Short mmCIF file of C-alpha atoms in Angstrom, two decimals:
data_model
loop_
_atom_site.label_atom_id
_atom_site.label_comp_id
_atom_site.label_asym_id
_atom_site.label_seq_id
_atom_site.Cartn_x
_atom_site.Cartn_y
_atom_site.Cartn_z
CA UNK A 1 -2.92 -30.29 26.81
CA UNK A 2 -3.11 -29.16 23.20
CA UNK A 3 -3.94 -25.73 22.10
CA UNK A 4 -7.43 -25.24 20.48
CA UNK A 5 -6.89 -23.19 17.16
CA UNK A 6 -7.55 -19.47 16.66
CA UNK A 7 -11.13 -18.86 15.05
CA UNK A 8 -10.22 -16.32 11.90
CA UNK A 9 -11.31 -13.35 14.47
CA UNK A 10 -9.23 -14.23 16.76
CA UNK A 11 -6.21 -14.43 14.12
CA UNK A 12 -7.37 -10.91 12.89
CA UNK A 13 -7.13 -9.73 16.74
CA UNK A 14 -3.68 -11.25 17.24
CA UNK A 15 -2.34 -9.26 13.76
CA UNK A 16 -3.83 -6.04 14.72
CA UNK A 17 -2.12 -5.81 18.13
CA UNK A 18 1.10 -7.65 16.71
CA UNK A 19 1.04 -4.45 14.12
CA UNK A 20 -0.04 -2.03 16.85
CA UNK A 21 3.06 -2.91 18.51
CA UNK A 22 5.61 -3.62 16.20
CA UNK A 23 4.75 -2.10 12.70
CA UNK A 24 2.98 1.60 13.89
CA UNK A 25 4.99 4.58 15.43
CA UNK A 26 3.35 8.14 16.09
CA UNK A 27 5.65 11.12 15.65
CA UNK A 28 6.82 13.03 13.26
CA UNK A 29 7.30 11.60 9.70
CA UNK A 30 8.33 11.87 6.08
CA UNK A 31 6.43 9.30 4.13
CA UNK A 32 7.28 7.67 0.70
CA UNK A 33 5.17 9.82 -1.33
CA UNK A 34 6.61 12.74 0.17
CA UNK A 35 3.89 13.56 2.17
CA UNK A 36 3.87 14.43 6.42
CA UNK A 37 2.39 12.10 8.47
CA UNK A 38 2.26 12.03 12.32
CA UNK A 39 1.35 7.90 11.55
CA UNK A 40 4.39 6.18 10.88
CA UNK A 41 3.79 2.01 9.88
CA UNK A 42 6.42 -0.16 8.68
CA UNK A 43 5.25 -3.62 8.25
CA UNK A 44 8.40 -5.55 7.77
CA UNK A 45 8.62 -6.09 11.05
CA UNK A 46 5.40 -8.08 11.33
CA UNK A 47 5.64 -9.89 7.99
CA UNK A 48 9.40 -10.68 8.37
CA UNK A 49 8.48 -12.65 11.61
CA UNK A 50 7.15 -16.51 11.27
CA UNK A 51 4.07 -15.11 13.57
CA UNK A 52 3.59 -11.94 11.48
CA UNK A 53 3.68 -13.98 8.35
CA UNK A 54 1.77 -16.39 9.24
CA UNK A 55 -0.63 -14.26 10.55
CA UNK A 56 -0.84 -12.29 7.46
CA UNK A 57 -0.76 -15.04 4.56
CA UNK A 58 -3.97 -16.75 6.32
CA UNK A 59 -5.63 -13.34 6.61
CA UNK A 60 -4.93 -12.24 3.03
CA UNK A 61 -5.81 -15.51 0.89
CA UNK A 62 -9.09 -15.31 1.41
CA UNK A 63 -9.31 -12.36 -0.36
CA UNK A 64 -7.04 -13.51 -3.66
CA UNK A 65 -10.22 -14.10 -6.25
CA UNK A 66 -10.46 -17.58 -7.31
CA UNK A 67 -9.59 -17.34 -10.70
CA UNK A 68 -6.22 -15.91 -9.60
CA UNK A 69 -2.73 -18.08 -10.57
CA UNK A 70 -0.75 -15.86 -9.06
CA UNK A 71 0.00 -12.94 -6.31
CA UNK A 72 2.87 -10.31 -7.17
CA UNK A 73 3.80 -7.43 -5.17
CA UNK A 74 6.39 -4.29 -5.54
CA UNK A 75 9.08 -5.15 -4.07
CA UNK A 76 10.53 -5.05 -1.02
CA UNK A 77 7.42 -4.58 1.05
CA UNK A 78 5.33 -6.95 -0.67
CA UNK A 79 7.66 -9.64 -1.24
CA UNK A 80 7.14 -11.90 1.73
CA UNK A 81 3.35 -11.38 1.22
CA UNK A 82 3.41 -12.51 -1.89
CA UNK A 83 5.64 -15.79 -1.16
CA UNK A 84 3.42 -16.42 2.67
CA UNK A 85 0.60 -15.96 0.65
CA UNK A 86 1.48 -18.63 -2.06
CA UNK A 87 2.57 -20.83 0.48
CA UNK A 88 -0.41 -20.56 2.69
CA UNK A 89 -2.31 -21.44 -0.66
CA UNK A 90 -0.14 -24.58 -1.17
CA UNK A 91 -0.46 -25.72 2.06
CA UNK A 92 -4.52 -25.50 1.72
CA UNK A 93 -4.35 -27.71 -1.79
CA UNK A 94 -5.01 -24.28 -3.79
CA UNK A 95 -1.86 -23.77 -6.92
CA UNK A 96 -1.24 -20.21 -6.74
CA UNK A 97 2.14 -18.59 -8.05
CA UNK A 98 4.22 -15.61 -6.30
CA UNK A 99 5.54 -12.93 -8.55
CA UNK A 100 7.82 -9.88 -8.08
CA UNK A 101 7.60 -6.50 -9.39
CA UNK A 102 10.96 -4.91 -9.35
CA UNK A 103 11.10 -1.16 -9.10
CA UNK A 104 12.92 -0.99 -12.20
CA UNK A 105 14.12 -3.25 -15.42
CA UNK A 106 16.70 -5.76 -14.64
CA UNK A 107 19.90 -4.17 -15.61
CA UNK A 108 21.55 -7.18 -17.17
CA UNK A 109 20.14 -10.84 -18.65
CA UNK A 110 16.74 -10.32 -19.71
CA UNK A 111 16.05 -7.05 -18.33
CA UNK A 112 13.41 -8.59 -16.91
CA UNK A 113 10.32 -6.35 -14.82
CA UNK A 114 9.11 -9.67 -13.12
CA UNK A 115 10.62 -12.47 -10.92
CA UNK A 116 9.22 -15.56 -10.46
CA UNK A 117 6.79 -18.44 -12.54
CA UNK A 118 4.93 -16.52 -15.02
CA UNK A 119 1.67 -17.26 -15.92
CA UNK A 120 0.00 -17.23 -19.31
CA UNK A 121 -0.97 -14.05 -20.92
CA UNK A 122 -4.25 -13.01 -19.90
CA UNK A 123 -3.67 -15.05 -16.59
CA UNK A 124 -5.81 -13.09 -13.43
CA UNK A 125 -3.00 -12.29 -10.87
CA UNK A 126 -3.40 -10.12 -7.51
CA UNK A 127 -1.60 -7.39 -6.45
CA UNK A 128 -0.19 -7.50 -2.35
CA UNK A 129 1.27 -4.63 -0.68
CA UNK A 130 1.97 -4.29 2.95
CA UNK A 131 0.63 -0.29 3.44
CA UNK A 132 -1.46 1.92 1.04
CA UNK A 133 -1.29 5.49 1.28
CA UNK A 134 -1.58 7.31 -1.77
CA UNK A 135 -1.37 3.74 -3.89
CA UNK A 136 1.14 4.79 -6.24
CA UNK A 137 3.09 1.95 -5.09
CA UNK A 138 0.19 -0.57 -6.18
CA UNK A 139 -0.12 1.26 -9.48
CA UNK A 140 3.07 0.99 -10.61
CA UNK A 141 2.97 -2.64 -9.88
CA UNK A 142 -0.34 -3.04 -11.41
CA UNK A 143 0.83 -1.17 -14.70
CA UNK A 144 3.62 -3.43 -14.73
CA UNK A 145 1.40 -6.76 -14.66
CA UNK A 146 -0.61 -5.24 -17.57
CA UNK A 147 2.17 -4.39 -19.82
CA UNK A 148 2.97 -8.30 -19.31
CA UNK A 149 -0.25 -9.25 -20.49
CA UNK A 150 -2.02 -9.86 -17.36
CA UNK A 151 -5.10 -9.41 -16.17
CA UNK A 152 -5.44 -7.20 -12.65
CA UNK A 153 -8.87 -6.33 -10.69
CA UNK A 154 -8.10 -5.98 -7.35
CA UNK A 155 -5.65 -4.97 -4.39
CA UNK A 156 -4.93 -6.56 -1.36
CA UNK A 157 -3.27 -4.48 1.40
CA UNK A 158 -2.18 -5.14 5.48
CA UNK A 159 -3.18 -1.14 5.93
CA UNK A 160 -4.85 1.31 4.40
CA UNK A 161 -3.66 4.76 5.84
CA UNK A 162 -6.83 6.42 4.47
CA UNK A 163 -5.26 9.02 2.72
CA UNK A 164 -6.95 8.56 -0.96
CA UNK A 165 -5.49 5.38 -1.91
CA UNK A 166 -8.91 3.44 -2.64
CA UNK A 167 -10.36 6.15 -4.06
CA UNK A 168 -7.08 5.74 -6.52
CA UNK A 169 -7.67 2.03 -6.83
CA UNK A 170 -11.27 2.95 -7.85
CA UNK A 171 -10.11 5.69 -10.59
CA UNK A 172 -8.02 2.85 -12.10
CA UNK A 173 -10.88 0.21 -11.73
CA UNK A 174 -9.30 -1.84 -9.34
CA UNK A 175 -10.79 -3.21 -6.18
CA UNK A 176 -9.08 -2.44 -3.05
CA UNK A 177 -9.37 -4.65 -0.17
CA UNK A 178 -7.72 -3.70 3.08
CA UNK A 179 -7.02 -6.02 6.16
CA UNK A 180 -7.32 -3.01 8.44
CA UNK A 181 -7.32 0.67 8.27
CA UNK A 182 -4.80 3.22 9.79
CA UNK A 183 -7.20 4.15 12.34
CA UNK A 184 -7.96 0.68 13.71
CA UNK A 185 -3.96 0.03 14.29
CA UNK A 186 -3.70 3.72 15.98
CA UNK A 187 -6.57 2.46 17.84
CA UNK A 188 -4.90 -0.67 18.89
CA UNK A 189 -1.79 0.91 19.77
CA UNK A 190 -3.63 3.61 22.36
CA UNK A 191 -5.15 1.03 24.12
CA UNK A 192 -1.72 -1.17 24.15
CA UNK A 193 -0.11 2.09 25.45
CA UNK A 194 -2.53 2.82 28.39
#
């Protein structure tokens, strides 16, 4: 007998525990912007799986505005977001590009800052990324976009850790949409635990 489909809450039910389990640790922990965190999460894990991915793309395309041509991402985290995402979109009718952001120039060829089909200056693109704590990550990829020519309004992140990130996105006018927040996946993984 065939399986009935998973209604979008139910998808959104199967990511959170699938990141409760496999993407959040507690402990002790030094986080990319320096900072100390007893909240550890590590997404790769969920978004380098076919599930996880899955999972993921159909959650975040929703939120990529309409106008949008493409999604690009920092890489490493965000750059099976950013190709899920643009496949999900294909796969739904919808053209929408995937772009890079390296962390730095390429060091030989073009020197190029971006990977991937790029649009037309002034093009709308949306910026992925897997965890947001202080969204310095997002920036950087945001100011990189710009400096390209392109046009950048919001953010679309897995996790927000809640530790002033959106109220950086809002400083920079940017629009930060997050999947779930830090406390909902150390939720999750409490009651997974017990």
């Amino acid at each position: 007998m065939p399986t009935m489909p998973l209604t979008p809450e139910e998808q959104r039910q199967t990511l959170l525990r699938q990141l409760a389990r496999d993407a959040y640790r507690r402990g002790h922990f030094t986080l990319a912007s320096g900072r100390q965190s007893e909240h550890y999460v590590n997404c790769k894990p969920v978004s380098l799986s076919g599930s996880g991915l899955a999972l993921v793309s159909a959650a975040m395309l929703p939120h990529v505005e309409p106008e949008s041509v493409a999604v690009a991402g920092l890489t490493l985290g965000a750059d099976p977001l950013v190709s899920g995402v643009a496949m999900t979109a294909a796969t739904a009718g919808r053209s929408l590009d995937a772009l890079i952001v390296r962390k730095q120039a390429k060091g030989h060829g073009t020197g190029a800052w971006l990977e991937g089909p790029l649009p037309k200056s002034g093009a709308l693109v949306t910026v992925l990324e897997d965890v947001v704590t202080t969204g310095g990550s997002s920036l950087k990829a945001v100011n990189q976009l710009k400096e390209a020519g392109y046009r950048v309004q919001r953010v679309v992140t897995i996790v927000d850790r809640e530790e002033g990130g959106a109220a950086a996105m809002q400083a920079a006018g940017l629009d930060l949409v997050s999947l779930f927040l830090l406390s909902e996946v150390a939720a999750c993984a409490t009651e997974l635990t017990s």
